[in-house]
Amino acid sequence: MNKLTQLLTLPGNGVHTVHTARERKEKLIEALFGTKDTAKARAIWEKNIDSLSSDRPLVIGIPSDNGGGIQRGANWGPLAIRGELLREKNEFLDVGDVRVIPHLLHDKYLNEKTIRDCRKALYGKVVKLPVSPLSIAEEAVNEIYKKAPEARILGFGGDHSTSYPLVKEWLLSRSDKKKAGILHFDAHTDLLEERLGIDLCFGTWTFQILKFLKSRDHLLQIGIRSSGKTKTHWKKNVGIEQIWASEVAKDGADKTLKRIVKHFKRLGVEELYVSFDIDALDEKFAAATGTPEKEGLLPTDCAAILRLLSRDFKITGADLMEVAPFVLPEGVEPRDQKSSLTVAGDIARLLLEILRK
Ligand SMILES: [Mn+2]
């Protein structure tokens, strides 16, 4: 049996439910595979995975919000984003969702008995496969790069901790670390070393990814505006370059793009991974998320920057994180929640477009 079809499940099905969201799941399966029949869809999906290649971008969902901590709900992101994405025809292969046990985060936090019990529950027998969402994602993405080293993967989260396995495996699979850079869109730095004793969560994943980089300046953050520390602190003490949202508002997309290009070119970077936390956008466009923030980036600026960036760099990996479709923050109209999902769909389409180049 293919390892991937054990680790993953049908697109949109990674959140284990019996009846909840059944219609949405069925709709997605029908849109992707042309049938409502799960057995038939599964056969097509397994065949797709067997013949996996790098001729078109791959989509993977990691529907886990167990690494979140303010307002959960991003576990429904992969299902909702795909629903928006499929409103228009798109060229990608959907490899499915990581199978999520919602109480787990990473296998390193578990004892042997729990791992054994969960293996039985997930795989029907005790097999040597991971059981926590981040561990399953690491193994699945690693397997994809083994099968298709040139694969361009677009991951849908999940809280932002689900970027950790995607970015880590992307970096580990690059032969020349000097040429690999990360552009990280976010309102927050996610640069804590640990949060309440946990080293892999939405607030720490970026810090934990730094050790896999050639050097810390190979990661550039954009959209930052909600940080207890100043920009100078992050640069001086942590070695991270940032472009805050206020600078983008002042300088505009063109000048910002030039800064980004200059930063990466100086380092000899040729290839980029784009991690996009939806809260990088202003809360007017991204209300349906755990920590919406005012005075953020405009979707038009992000689109201009990313499209032009893909002329100068190969963009070979990307993700869209923290989309929480059912979350309605105080003071937000249900109408705006819906439009924020439309924006998330636009960003997903944009990321696919730049991966396709
Ligand atoms: Mn984040």
mmCIF file of N, CA and C in Angstrom, residues 222 243 252-263 304-310 312-313:
data_model
loop_
_atom_site.group_PDB
_atom_site.id
_atom_site.type_symbol
_atom_site.label_atom_id
_atom_site.label_comp_id
_atom_site.label_asym_id
_atom_site.label_seq_id
_atom_site.Cartn_x
_atom_site.Cartn_y
_atom_site.Cartn_z
ATOM 1 N N ILE A 222 7.123 40.158 6.244
ATOM 2 C CA ILE A 222 6.416 41.334 5.720
ATOM 3 C C ILE A 222 4.990 41.392 6.293
ATOM 4 N N ILE A 243 9.763 43.861 7.085
ATOM 5 C CA ILE A 243 9.136 45.031 6.468
ATOM 6 C C ILE A 243 7.766 45.143 7.129
ATOM 7 N N GLY A 252 4.360 51.751 -0.799
ATOM 8 C CA GLY A 252 3.656 51.159 -1.929
ATOM 9 C C GLY A 252 4.311 49.851 -2.368
ATOM 10 N N ALA A 253 3.595 49.141 -3.273
ATOM 11 C CA ALA A 253 4.021 47.793 -3.671
ATOM 12 C C ALA A 253 5.348 47.798 -4.439
ATOM 13 N N ASP A 254 5.536 48.767 -5.355
ATOM 14 C CA ASP A 254 6.732 48.775 -6.206
ATOM 15 C C ASP A 254 8.023 48.897 -5.409
ATOM 16 N N LYS A 255 8.035 49.889 -4.521
ATOM 17 C CA LYS A 255 9.242 50.130 -3.731
ATOM 18 C C LYS A 255 9.496 48.954 -2.777
ATOM 19 N N THR A 256 8.412 48.406 -2.214
ATOM 20 C CA THR A 256 8.539 47.258 -1.316
ATOM 21 C C THR A 256 9.125 46.064 -2.066
ATOM 22 N N LEU A 257 8.614 45.843 -3.262
ATOM 23 C CA LEU A 257 9.119 44.736 -4.084
ATOM 24 C C LEU A 257 10.621 44.886 -4.310
ATOM 25 N N LYS A 258 11.038 46.101 -4.647
ATOM 26 C CA LYS A 258 12.472 46.344 -4.901
ATOM 27 C C LYS A 258 13.316 45.997 -3.676
ATOM 28 N N ARG A 259 12.794 46.336 -2.490
ATOM 29 C CA ARG A 259 13.515 46.004 -1.254
ATOM 30 C C ARG A 259 13.658 44.497 -1.084
ATOM 31 N N ILE A 260 12.560 43.795 -1.364
ATOM 32 C CA ILE A 260 12.567 42.329 -1.204
ATOM 33 C C ILE A 260 13.565 41.706 -2.183
ATOM 34 N N VAL A 261 13.496 42.142 -3.442
ATOM 35 C CA VAL A 261 14.379 41.596 -4.478
ATOM 36 C C VAL A 261 15.833 41.851 -4.093
ATOM 37 N N LYS A 262 16.116 43.077 -3.677
ATOM 38 C CA LYS A 262 17.489 43.453 -3.307
ATOM 39 C C LYS A 262 17.987 42.579 -2.138
ATOM 40 N N HIS A 263 17.118 42.409 -1.141
ATOM 41 C CA HIS A 263 17.490 41.620 0.035
ATOM 42 C C HIS A 263 17.907 40.201 -0.350
ATOM 43 N N ALA A 304 0.374 42.241 -6.313
ATOM 44 C CA ALA A 304 1.379 42.899 -7.164
ATOM 45 C C ALA A 304 2.781 42.430 -6.785
ATOM 46 N N ILE A 305 3.060 42.400 -5.492
ATOM 47 C CA ILE A 305 4.386 41.993 -5.015
ATOM 48 C C ILE A 305 4.692 40.548 -5.439
ATOM 49 N N LEU A 306 3.753 39.646 -5.204
ATOM 50 C CA LEU A 306 4.022 38.231 -5.475
ATOM 51 C C LEU A 306 4.151 37.947 -6.977
ATOM 52 N N ARG A 307 3.278 38.584 -7.775
ATOM 53 C CA ARG A 307 3.359 38.360 -9.227
ATOM 54 C C ARG A 307 4.703 38.819 -9.778
ATOM 55 N N LEU A 308 5.140 40.006 -9.360
ATOM 56 C CA LEU A 308 6.399 40.544 -9.873
ATOM 57 C C LEU A 308 7.597 39.779 -9.308
ATOM 58 N N LEU A 309 7.472 39.331 -8.067
ATOM 59 C CA LEU A 309 8.538 38.573 -7.430
ATOM 60 C C LEU A 309 8.820 37.276 -8.200
ATOM 61 N N SER A 310 7.765 36.686 -8.753
ATOM 62 C CA SER A 310 7.922 35.411 -9.451
ATOM 63 C C SER A 310 8.635 35.582 -10.797
ATOM 64 N N ASP A 312 11.564 37.328 -10.801
ATOM 65 C CA ASP A 312 12.969 37.343 -10.384
ATOM 66 C C ASP A 312 13.411 36.061 -9.687
ATOM 67 N N PHE A 313 12.450 35.353 -9.100
ATOM 68 C CA PHE A 313 12.798 34.152 -8.343
ATOM 69 C C PHE A 313 11.885 32.997 -8.743
#
